[in-house]
Coordinates of C-alpha atoms in Angstrom, one line a residue:
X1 CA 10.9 -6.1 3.9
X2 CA 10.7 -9.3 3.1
X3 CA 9.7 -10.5 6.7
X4 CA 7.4 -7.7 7.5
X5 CA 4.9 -9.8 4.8
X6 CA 5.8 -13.0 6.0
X7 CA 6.1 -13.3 9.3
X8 CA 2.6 -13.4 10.2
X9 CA 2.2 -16.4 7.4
X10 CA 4.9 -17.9 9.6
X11 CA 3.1 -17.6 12.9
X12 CA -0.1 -18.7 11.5
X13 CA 0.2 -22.1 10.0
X14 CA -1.7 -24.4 12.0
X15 CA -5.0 -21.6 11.2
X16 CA -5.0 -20.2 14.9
X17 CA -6.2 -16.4 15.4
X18 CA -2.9 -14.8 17.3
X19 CA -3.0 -11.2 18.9
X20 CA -1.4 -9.7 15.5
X21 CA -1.4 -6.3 17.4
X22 CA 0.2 -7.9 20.6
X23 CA 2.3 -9.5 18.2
X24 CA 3.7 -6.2 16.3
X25 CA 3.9 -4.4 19.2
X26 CA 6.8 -6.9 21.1
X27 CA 8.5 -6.5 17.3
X28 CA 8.7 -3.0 17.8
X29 CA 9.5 -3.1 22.0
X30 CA 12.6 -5.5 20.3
X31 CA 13.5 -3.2 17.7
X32 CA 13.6 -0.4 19.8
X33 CA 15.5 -2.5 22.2
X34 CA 18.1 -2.9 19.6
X35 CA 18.5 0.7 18.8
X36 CA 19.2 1.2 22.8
X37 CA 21.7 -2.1 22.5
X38 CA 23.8 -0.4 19.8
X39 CA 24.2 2.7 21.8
X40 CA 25.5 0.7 25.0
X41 CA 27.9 -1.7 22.5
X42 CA 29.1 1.0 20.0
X43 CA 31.1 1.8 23.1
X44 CA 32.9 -0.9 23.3
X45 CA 33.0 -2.6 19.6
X46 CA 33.9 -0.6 16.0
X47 CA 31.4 -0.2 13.5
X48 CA 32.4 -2.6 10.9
X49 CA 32.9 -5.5 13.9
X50 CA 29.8 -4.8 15.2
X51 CA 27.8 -4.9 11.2
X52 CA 29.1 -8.2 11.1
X53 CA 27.8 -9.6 14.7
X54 CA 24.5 -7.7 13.4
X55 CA 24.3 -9.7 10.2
X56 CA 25.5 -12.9 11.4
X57 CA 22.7 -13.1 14.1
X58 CA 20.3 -12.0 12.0
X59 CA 21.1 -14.7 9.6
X60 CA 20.5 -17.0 12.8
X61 CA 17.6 -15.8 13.8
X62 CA 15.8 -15.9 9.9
X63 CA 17.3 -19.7 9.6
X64 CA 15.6 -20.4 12.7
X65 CA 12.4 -18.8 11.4
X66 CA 12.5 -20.9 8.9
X67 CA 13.3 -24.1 10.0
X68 CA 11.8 -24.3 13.4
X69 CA 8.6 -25.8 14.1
X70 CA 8.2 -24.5 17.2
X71 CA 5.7 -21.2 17.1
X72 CA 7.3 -20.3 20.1
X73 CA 10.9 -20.7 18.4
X74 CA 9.9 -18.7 15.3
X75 CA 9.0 -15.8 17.3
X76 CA 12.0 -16.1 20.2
X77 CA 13.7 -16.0 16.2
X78 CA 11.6 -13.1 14.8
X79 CA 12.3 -10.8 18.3
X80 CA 15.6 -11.6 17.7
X81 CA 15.5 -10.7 14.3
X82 CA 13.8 -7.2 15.6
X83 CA 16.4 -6.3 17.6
X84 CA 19.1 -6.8 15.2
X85 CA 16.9 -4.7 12.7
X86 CA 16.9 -1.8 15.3
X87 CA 21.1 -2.1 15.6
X88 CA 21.0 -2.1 11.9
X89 CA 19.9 1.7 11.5
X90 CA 22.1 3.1 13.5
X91 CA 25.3 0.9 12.7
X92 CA 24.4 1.4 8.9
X93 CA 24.1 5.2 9.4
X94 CA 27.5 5.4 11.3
X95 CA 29.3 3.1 8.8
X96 CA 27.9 5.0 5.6
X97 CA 29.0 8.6 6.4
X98 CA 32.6 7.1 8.0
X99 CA 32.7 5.3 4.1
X100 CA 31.2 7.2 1.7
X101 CA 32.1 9.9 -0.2
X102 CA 29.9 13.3 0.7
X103 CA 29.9 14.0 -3.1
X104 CA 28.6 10.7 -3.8
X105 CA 26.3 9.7 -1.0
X106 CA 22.6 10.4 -3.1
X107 CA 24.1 8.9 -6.3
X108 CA 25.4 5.5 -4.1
X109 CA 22.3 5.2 -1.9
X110 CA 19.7 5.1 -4.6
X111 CA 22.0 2.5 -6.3
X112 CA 21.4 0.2 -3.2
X113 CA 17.5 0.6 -3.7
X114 CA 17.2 -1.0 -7.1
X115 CA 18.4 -4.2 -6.1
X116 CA 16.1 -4.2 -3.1
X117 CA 13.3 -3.0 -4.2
X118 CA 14.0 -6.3 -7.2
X119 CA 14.6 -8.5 -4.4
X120 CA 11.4 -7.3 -2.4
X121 CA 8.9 -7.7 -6.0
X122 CA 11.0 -11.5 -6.7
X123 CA 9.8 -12.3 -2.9
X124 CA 6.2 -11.3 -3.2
X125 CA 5.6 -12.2 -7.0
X126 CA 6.8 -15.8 -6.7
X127 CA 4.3 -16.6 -3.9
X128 CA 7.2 -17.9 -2.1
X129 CA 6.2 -19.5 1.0
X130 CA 7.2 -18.3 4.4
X131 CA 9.9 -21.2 4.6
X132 CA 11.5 -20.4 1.4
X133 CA 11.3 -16.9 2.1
X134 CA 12.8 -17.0 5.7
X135 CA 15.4 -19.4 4.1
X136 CA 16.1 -16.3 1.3
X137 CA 16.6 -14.2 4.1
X138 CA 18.9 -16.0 6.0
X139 CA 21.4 -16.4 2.6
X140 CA 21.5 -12.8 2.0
X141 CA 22.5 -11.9 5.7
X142 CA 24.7 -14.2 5.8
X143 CA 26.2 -13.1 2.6
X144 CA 26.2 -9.7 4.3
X145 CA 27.9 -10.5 6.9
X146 CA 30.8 -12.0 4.9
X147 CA 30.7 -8.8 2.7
X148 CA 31.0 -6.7 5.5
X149 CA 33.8 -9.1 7.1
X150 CA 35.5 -8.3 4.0
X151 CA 35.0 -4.6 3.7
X152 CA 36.5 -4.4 7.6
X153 CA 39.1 -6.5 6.4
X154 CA 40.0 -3.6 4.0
X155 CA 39.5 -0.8 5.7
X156 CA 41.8 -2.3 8.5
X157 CA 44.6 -2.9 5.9
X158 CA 44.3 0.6 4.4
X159 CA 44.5 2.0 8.3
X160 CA 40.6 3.4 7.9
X161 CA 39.4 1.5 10.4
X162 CA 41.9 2.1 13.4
X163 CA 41.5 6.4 12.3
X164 CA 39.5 8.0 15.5
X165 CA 38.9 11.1 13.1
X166 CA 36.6 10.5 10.0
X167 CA 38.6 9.8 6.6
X168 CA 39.4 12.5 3.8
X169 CA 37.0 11.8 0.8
X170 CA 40.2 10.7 -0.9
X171 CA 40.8 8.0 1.6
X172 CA 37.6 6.8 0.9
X173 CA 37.4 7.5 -3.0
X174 CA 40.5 4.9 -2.9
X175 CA 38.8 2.4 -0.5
X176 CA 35.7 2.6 -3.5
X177 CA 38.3 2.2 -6.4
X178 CA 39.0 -1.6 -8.0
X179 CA 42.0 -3.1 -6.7
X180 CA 43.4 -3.3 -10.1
X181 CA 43.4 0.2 -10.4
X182 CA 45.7 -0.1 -7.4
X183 CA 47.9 -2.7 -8.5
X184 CA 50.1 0.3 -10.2
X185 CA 50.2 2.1 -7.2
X186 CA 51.4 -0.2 -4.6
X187 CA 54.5 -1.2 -6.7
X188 CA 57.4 0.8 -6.1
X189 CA 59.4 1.6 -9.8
X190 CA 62.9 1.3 -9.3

């Protein structure tokens, strides 16, 4: 959300008029371009592996945003961004109902939103400027990615990821649990 108020700040430093229309419109051509890209490499690349090429590029693309000062740069970077925001959907769709629990989607997914939506209001109530914001951006995807480098790194150890049929809600209660609660179960009493 973040980059849907900034990016035309970013584009518009040195005063000129751009085609903002013109503009949107090859943001949306790229996103929907993305969409069509994670069909084609779904194929071919799991989920979780695939979330973390996502968020890594992304993280590229918004610290190229925000360093560059190249116009032409920034928005190569913001298309870029785009199409990673149009694999996004998808992956994150495929990813949460392979992970969480059916009993416990609503409850989960509305937990994500208040640290968003505190995020988004931080962004836009500090008059950050497109810089610093970019630069925001490009930490928390790349602190996604190494989340989600992580969570694949679980679900590969508990055999989750490898499973061509979706996992029991128990599977995934257990993938949810703290790893000291399952301290006690991996040791064997003798």
């Amino acid at each position: 959300y973040i980059s849907v108020f900034m990016w035309t700040p970013a584009l518009r430093e040195d005063k000129e008029d751009l085609p903002f229309g013109l503009i949107f419109s090859t943001f949306m051509v790229s996103c929907m371009a993305g969409s069509s890209l994670f069909s084609v490499l779904i194929e071919h690349v799991k989920g979780e592996k695939l979330a973390v090429f996502i968020f890594a590029f992304a993280s590229v693309a918004m610290g190229l945003v925000a360093l560059s000062s190249s116009q032409l740069l920034k928005f190569i970077a913001m298309l870029c961004f785009e199409a990673t925001v149009g694999m996004y959907w998808p992956v994150m769709g495929t990813l949460k109902g392979a992970i969480v629990p059916e009993s416990k989607r609503a409850a989960i997914y509305n937990l994500y939103r208040i640290p968003l939506n505190f995020i988004v209001l931080f962004s836009l109530l500090t008059d950050l400027t497109p810089t610093q914001s970019f630069t925001l951006n490009c930490v928390m995807l790349a602190t996604a990615a190494i989340l989600q480098a992580i969570l694949m790194t679980r679900r590969q150890k508990h055999g989750l990821m490898e499973a061509e049929t979706s996992p029991t809600d128990e599977a995934k209660e257990a993938l949810l649990s703290s790893p000291s609660e399952k301290k006690d179960d991996d040791h064997d009493v003798v």
